[in-house]
Coordinates of C-alpha atoms and ligand atoms in Angstrom, one line a residue:
X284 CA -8.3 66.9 25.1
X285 CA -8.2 69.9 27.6
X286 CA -6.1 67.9 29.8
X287 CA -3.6 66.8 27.3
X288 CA -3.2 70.2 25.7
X289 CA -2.0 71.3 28.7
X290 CA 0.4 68.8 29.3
X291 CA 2.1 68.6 25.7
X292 CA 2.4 72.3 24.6
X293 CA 4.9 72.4 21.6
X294 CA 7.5 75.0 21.0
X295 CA 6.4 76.6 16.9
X296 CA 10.3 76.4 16.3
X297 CA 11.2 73.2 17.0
X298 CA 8.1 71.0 17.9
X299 CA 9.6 69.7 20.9
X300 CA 7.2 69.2 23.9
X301 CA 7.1 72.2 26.7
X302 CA 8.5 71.7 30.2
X303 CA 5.0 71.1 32.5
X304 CA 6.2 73.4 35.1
X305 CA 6.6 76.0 32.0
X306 CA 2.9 74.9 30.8
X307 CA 1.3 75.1 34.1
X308 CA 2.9 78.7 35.2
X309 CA 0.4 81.6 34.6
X310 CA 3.3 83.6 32.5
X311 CA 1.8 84.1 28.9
X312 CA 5.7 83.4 27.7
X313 CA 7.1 79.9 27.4
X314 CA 10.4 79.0 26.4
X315 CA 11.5 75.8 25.0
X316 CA 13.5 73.7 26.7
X317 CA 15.1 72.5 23.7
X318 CA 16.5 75.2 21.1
X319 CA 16.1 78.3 23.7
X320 CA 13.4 79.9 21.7
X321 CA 10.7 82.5 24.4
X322 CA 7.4 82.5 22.3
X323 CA 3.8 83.5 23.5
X324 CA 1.8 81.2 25.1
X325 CA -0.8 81.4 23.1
X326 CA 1.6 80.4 20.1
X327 CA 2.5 77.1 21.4
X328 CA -1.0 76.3 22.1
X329 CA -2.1 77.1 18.0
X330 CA 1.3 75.2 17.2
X331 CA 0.2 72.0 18.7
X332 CA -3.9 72.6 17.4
X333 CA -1.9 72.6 13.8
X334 CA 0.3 69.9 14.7
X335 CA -2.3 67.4 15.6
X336 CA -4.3 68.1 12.6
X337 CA -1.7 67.1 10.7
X338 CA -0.9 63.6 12.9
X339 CA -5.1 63.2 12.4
X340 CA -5.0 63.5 8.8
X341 CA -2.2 60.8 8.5
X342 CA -3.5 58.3 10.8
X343 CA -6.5 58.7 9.0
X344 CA -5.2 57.6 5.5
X345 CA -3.0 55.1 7.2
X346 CA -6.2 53.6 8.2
X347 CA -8.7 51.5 6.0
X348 CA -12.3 53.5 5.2
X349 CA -14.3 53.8 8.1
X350 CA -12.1 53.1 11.4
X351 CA -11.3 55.5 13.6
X352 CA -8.3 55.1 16.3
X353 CA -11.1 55.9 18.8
X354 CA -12.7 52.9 18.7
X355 CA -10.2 50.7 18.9
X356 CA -10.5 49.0 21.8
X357 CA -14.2 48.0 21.0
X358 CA -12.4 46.0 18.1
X359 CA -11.0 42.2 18.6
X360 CA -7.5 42.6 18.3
X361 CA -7.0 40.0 15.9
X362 CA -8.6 43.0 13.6
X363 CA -6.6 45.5 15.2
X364 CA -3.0 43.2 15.0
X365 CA -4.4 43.5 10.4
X366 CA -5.0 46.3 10.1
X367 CA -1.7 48.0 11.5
X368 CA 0.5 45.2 9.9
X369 CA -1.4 45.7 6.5
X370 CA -2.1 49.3 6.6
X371 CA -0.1 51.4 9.3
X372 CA 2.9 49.3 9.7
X373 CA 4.5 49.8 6.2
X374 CA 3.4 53.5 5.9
X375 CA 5.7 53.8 9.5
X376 CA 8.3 51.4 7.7
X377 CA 8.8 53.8 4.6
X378 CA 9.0 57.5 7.2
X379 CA 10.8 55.4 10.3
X380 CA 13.7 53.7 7.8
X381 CA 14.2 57.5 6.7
X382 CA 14.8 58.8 10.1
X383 CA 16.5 56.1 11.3
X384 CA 19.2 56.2 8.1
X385 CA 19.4 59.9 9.2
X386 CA 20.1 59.1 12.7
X387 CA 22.8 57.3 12.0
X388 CA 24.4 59.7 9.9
X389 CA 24.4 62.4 12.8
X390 CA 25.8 60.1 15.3
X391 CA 29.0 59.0 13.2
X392 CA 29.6 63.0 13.9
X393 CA 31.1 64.5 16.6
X394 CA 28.0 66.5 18.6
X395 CA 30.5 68.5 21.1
X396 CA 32.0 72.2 20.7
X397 CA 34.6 73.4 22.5
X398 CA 33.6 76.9 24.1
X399 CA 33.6 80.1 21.9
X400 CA 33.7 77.6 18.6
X401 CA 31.2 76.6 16.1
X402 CA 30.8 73.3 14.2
X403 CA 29.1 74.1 10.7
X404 CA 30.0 70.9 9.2
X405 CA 27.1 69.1 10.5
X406 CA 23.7 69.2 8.5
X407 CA 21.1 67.5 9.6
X408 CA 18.5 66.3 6.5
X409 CA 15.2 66.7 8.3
X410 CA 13.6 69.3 10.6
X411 CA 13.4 68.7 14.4
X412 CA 9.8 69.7 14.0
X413 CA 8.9 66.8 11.0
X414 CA 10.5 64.0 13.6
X415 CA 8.7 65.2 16.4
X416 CA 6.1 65.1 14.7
X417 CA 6.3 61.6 13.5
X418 CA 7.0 60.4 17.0
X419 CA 3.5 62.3 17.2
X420 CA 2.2 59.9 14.8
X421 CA 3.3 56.6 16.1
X422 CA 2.2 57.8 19.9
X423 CA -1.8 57.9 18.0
X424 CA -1.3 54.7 16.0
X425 CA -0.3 52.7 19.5
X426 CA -3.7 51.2 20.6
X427 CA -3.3 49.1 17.1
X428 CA -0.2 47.2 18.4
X429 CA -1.6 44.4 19.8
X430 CA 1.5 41.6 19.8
X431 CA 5.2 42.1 21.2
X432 CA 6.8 42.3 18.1
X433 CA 4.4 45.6 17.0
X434 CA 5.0 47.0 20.0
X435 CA 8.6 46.6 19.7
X436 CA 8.4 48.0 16.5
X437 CA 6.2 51.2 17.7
X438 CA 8.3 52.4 20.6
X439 CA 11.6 51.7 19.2
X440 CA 10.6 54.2 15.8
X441 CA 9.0 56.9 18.6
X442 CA 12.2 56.4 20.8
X443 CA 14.5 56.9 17.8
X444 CA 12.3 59.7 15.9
X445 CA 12.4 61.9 19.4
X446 CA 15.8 61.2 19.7
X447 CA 16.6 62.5 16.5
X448 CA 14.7 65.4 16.7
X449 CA 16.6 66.5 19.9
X450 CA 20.0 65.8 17.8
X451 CA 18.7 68.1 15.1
X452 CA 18.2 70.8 17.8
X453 CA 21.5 70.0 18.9
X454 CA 23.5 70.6 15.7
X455 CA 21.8 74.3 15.3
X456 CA 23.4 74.9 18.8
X457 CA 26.6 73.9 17.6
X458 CA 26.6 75.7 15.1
X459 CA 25.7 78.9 17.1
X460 CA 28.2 80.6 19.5
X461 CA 24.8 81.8 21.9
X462 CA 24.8 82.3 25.9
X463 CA 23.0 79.7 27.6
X464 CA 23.4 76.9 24.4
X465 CA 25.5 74.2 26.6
X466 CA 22.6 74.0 29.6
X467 CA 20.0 73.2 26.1
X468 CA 22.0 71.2 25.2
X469 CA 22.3 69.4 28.2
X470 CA 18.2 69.0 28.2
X471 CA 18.9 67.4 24.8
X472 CA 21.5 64.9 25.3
X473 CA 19.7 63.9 28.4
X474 CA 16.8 63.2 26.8
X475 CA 17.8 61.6 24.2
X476 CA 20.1 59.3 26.0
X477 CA 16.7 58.4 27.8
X478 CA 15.0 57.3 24.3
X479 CA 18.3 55.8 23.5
X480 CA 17.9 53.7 26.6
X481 CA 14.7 51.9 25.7
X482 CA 16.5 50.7 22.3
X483 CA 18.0 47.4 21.8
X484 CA 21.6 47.9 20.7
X485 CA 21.9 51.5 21.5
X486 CA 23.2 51.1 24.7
X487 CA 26.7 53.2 24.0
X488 CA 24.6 55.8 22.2
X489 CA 22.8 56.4 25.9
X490 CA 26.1 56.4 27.5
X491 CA 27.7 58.2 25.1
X492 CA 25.1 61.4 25.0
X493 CA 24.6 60.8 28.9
X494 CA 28.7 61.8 28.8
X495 CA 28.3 64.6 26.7
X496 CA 25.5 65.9 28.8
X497 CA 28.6 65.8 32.1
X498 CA 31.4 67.7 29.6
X499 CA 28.6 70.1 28.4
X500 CA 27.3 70.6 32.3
X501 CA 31.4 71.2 32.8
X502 CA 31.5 74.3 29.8
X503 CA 28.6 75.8 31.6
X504 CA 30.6 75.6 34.6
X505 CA 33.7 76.9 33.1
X506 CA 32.5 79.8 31.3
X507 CA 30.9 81.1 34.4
X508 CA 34.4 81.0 35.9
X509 CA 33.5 78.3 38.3
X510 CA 37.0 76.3 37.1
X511 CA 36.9 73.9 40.3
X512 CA 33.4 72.8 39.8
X513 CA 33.8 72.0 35.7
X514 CA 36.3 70.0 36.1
X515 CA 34.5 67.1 38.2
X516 CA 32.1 66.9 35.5
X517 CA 35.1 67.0 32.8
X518 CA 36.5 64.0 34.5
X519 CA 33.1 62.3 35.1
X520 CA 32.6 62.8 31.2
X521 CA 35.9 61.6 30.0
X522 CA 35.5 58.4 32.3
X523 CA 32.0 57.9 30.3
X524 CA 33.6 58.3 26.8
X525 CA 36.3 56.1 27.4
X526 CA 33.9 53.5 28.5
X527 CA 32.0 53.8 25.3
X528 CA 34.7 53.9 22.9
X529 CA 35.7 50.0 24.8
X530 CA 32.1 48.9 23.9
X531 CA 32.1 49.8 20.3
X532 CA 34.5 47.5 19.2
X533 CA 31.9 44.7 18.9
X534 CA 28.7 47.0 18.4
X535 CA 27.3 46.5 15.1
X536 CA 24.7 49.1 15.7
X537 CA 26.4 51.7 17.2
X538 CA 30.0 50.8 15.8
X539 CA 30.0 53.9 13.3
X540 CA 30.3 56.5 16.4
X541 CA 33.6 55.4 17.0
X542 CA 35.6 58.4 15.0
X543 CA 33.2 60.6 17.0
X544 CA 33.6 59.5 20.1
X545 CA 37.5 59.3 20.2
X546 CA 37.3 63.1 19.1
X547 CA 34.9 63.9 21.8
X548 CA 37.6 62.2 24.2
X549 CA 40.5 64.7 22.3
X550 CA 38.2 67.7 23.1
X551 CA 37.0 66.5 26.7
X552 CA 40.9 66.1 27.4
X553 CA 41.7 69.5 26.9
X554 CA 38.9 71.0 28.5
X555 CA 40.2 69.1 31.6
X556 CA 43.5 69.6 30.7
X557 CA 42.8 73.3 30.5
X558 CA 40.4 73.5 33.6
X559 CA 43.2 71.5 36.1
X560 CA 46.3 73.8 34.4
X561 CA 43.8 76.6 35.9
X562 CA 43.4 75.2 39.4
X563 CA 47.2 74.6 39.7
X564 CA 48.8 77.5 38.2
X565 CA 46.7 80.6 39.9
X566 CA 48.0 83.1 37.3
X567 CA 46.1 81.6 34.7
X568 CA 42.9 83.4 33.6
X569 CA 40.0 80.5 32.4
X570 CA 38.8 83.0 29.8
X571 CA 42.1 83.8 28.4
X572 CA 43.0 79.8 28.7
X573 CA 39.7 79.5 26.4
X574 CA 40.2 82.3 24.0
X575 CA 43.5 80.3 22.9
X576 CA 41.4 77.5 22.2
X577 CA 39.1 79.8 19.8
X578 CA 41.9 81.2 18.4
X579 CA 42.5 77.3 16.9
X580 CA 39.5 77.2 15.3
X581 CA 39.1 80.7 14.2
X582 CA 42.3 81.0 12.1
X583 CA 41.6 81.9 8.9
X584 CA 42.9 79.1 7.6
X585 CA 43.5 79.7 3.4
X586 CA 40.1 77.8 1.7
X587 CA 41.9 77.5 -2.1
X588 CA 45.0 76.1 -4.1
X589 CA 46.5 73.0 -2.7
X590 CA 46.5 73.5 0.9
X591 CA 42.3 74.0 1.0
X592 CA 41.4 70.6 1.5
X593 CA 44.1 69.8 3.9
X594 CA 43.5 72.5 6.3
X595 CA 39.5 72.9 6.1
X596 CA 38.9 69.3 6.9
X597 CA 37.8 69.3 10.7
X598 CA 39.5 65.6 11.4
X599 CA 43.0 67.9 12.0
X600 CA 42.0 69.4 15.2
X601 CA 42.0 65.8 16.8
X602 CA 45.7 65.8 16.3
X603 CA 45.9 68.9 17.1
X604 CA 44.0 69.2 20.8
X605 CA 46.0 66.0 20.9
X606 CA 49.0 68.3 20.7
X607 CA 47.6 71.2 22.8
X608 CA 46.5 68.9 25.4
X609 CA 50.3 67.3 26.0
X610 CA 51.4 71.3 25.7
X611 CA 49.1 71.9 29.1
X612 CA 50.4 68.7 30.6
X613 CA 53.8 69.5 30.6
X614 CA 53.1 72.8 32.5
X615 CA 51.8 70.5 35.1
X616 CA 54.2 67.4 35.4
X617 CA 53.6 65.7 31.8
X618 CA 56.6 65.9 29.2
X619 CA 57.3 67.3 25.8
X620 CA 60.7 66.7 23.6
X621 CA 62.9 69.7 24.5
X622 CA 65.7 70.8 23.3
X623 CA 68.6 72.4 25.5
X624 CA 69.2 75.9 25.6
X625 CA 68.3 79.2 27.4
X626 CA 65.0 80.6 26.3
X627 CA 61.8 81.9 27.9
X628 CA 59.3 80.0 25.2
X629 CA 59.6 76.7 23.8
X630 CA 58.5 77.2 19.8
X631 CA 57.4 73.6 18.0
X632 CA 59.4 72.5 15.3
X633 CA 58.8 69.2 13.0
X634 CA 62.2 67.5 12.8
X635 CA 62.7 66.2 9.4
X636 CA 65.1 63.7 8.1
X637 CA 66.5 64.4 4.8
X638 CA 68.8 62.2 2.8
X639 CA 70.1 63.4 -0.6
X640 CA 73.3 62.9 -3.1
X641 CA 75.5 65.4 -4.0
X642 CA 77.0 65.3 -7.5
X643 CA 80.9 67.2 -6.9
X644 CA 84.4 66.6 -8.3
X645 CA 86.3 68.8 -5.8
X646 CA 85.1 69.3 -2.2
X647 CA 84.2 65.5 -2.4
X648 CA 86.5 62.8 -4.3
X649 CA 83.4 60.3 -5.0
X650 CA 81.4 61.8 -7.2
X651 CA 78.2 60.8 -5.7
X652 CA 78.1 61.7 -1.7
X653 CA 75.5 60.0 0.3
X654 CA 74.4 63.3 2.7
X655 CA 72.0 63.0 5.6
X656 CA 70.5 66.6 6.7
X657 CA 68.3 67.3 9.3
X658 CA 65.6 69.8 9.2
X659 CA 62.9 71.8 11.2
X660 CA 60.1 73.8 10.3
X661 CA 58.2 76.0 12.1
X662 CA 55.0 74.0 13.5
X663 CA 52.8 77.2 13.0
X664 CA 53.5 77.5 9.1
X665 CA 50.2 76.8 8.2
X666 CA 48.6 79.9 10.0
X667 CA 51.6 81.8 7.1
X668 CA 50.6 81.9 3.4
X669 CA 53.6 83.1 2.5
X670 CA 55.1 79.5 3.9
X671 CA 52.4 77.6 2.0
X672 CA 53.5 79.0 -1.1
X673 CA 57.1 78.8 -0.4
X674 CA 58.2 76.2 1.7
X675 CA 61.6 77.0 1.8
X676 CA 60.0 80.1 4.5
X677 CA 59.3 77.4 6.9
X678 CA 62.2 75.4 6.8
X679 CA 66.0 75.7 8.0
X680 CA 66.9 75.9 4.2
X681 CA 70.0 74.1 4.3
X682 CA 70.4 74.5 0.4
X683 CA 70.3 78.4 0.9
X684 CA 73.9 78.4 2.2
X685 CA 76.2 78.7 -0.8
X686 CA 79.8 80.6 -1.6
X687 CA 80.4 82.1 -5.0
X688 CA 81.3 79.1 -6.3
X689 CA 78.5 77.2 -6.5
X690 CA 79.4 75.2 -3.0
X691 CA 77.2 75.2 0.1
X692 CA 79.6 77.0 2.9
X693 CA 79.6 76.0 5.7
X694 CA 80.9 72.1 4.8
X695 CA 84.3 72.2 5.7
X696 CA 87.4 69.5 5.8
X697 CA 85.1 66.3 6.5
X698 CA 82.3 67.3 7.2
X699 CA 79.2 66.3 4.9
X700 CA 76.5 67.4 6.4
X701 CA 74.9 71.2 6.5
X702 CA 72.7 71.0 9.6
X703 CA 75.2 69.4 11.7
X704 CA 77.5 72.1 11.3
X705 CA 75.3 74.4 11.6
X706 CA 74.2 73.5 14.3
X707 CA 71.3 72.3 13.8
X708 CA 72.1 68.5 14.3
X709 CA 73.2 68.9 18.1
X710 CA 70.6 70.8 18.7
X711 CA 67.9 68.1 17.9
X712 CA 69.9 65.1 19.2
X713 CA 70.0 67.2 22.8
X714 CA 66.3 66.8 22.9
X715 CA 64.9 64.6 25.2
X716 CA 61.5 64.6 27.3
X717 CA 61.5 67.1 29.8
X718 CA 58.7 69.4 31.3
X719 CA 57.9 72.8 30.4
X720 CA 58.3 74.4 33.8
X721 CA 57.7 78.0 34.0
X722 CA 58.7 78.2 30.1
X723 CA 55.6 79.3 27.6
X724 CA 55.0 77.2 25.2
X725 CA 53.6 77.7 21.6
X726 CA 50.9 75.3 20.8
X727 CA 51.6 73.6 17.3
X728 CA 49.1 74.2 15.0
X729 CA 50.0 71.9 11.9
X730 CA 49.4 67.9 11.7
X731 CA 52.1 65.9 10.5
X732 CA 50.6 65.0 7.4
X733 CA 50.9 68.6 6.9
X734 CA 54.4 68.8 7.8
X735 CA 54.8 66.1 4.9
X736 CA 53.0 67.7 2.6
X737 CA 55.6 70.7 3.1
X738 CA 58.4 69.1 3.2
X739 CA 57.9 67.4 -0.4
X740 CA 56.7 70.5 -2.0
X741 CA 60.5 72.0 -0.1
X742 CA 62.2 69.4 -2.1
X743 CA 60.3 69.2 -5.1
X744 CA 61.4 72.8 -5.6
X745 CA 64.8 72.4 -4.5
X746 CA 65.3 69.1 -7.0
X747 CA 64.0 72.0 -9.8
X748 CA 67.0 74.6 -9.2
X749 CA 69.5 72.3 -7.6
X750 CA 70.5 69.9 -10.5
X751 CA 73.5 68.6 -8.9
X752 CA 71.0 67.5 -6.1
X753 CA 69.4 63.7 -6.1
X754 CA 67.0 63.9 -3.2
X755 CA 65.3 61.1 -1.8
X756 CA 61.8 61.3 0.4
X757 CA 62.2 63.1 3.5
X758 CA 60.9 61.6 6.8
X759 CA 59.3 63.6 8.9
X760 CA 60.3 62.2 12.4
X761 CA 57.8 64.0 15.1
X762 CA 58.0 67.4 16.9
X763 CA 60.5 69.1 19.4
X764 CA 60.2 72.0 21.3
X765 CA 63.5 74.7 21.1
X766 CA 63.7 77.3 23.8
X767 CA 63.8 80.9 22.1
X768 CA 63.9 84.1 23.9
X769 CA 61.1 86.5 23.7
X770 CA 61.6 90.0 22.0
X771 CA 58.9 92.5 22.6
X772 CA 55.9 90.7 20.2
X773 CA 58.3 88.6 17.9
X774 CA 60.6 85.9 19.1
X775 CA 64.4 85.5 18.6
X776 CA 65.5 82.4 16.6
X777 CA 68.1 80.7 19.4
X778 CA 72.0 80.6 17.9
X779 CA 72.0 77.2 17.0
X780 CA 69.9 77.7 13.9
X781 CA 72.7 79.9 12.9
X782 CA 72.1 81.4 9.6
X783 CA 69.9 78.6 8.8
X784 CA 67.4 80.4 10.5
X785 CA 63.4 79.8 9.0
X786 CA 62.6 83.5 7.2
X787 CA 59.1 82.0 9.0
X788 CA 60.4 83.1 12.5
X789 CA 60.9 86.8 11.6
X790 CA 57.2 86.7 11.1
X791 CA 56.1 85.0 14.2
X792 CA 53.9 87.8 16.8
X793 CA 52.9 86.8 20.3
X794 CA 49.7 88.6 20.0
X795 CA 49.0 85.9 17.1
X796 CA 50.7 82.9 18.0
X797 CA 48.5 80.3 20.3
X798 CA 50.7 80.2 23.7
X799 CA 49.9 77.9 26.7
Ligands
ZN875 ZN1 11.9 74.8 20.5

């Protein structure tokens, strides 16, 4: 017992098992390798005398009257293969169907942070120390499984438990913005890809954390500034992911990581993205690159009325890094859709079809005129409560523009359209895919969905106050980029919005805007 104590100190937070070299040092501090935590030696070692009091008292009622573990191998193990099929097997049954329900759970979530973020939305059922514990448990109970199948049975439910319990561990990092969490939980994933290994059908859950223990190596990397060196293991990670998002198609197991993993994939493509646009453009700072990332996920998005459950649902940001990522491509050879025009930033718009009749008897002869508008609105509107209560703030409100009389101005002779003589229409048919260049670019910050969700509030309050208005469902057809000019913090809205103009753009600040 000496021996062993030595060998499987336990950390009091978490339960997980003490690194040797940590165990066999003379320092009367350890510090787990698994949630971080420095405790006294001495702790540890009363940790684990509590600990396997508890796994003694449970193998002993999982055993019939009278047998002790000890002398098992003085028993024919036709006894032994009864007694833990009658006795121990369905008592592991009842705890290991528990964890492994749990297990499956966590790994349908993603289990990566981008640095300087926090993922809350994860909550893990069970404490790392309970599953360790049980993998405690079923380590005692092994001299009883005699036959394959118990065997199986035993190390499969001691691989899983342990793997959970690192997961747990895991999800408590993520949800912790500490120094130091990516190497922990680069121990973890490691590990647990290891138990995952030994497990019949987990094959892409070993890959997978094995992946996530390269991108996590890669933040440690990058947040020490070493830029060159992350990005090997950012690449070396992505290559991984990709891999196990091909296997899951036909894994029945595993299938359920799939949203996970492509999200992963999203993150791990910026983090590359973001680490090569700092290799080849020398006047960008890593840490600055990395703060616009936090600034994404530290927006205080608004948590009530109708835009709540839209904007605090996490599944969002996969669009978005999808966006940011193509934003820090096209500063280094990938494209965007730009429009032409002078300008020193290029600000995201969603371009928005709108068709609508207009009742008239004078400017038109029919008295229903078939009108096709285009729109844009401002891709940032969502970081603007005063655009999420009045859409119209977003938008270029074509229905704003009216004479005296009633009529919009700016329709003159022929022309039935708005936009297009404002100037709006030419300016989204010039856009094509082009690079960014030099050109700063203002990472979009809404989803499409979102964009939709605008645009049919915009109409549904036009339809209320325009009664000569029939307006059908707008489309909303993707995003382009207009060149504007800087102005000191705000940005100038470029001529071809003309008065059309979204009141949105008065309010847009560098200091607050997320710019690649
Ligand atoms: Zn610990």
């Amino acid at each position: 017992m000496a021996v062993d104590n030595m060998l499987t100190l336990r950390c009091k937070y978490c339960g997980a098992p003490l690194d040797r070299k940590d165990v066999e040092s003379d320092s009367p501090y350890v510090t787990c390798p698994s949630c971080g935590t420095t405790q006294q030696r001495v702790d540890a070692q009363a940790y684990l005398e509590q600990l396997m009091g508890q796994v003694r008292s449970w193998v002993n009622q999982a055993l019939p009257g009278g047998f002790a573990i000890s002398q098992s191998d003085s028993v024919d193990s036709v006894a032994r293969y009864n007694i833990f099929m009658n006795s121990v097997k369905p008592k592991v049954d009842l705890e290991y169907g528990e964890y492994r329900f749990a297990l499956n759970s966590l790994i349908s979530h993603t289990m990566l942070v981008i640095p300087f973020t926090v993922d809350k939305t994860l909550k893990p059922v069970h404490q790392s120390a309970q599953a360790f514990a049980f993998g405690e448990k079923l380590r005692q109970i092994e001299p009883l499984a005699v036959d394959g199948n118990s065997k199986k049975v035993v190390t499969s439910a001691q691989r899983m438990s342990d793997a959970y319990a690192l997961l747990i561990n895991n999800c408590k990092l993520l949800q912790e913005n500490k120094d130091g969490r990516y190497l922990l939980m680069v121990n973890n994933f490691t590990a647990a890809a290891n138990d995952f290994g030994g497990i019949e059908g987990y094959e892409p859950a070993q890959r997978r954390f094995e992946a996530l223990a390269e991108v996590c190596t890669g933040c440690e990397q990058l947040l020490k500034g070493d830029v060159t060196g992350s990005l090997g293991h950012f690449e070396a990670g992505l290559a991984k992911l990709k891999k196990v998002s091909a296997s899951l198609l036909s894994n029945l197991k595993v299938g359920i990581m799939m949203p996970a993993v492509t999200q992963e994939i999203k993150q791990t493509e910026v983090l590359r993205g973001l680490a090569d646009l700092v290799i080849h453009d020398g006047t960008t700072d890593p840490l600055k690159a990395l703060s616009t990332i936090r600034a994404i996920f530290t927006y205080d998005y608004p948590t009530s009325g109708n835009w709540g459950y839209l904007l605090n649902n996490r599944d969002r940001f996969n669009e978005i890094f999808g966006y940011m990522a193509a934003c820090i491509a096209s500063r280094n050879g990938g494209t965007l859709n730009i429009a032409a025009g002078d300008g020193d930033i290029l600000v995201p718009f969603w371009n928005i079809e709108l068709r609508y009749s207009f009742q008239t008897g004078s400017l038109w002869k029919k008295h229903g005129v078939e009108v096709s508008e285009n729109l844009l609105a401002a891709a940032d509107f969502v970081t603007d409560t005063a655009c999420l209560s009045n859409p119209t703030e977003a938008v270029t409100n074509v229905f704003a523009v009216r004479n005296k009389e009633g009529m919009f101005a700016g329709i003159t002779g022929s022309e039935t359209s708005i936009s297009s003589s404002a100037g709006i229409g030419p300016l989204i048919s010039s856009a094509h895919p082009n690079t960014a260049g030099s050109r700063r670019i203002v990472v979009p910050l809404s989803t499409k969905r979102e964009a939709e969700r605008l645009v049919e509030q915009y109409v549904a309050n036009t339809a209320a106050v325009e009664n000569k208005l029939k307006l059908s469902n707008p489309e909303v057809r993707g995003l382009i980029y207009v060149p504007c000019r800087t102005n000191n913090d705000g940005i100038s809205a470029p001529a071809g919005f003309g008065l059309l103009a979204p009141a949105r753009m008065n309010r847009m600040r560098l200091s607050k805007l997320v710019i690649i």
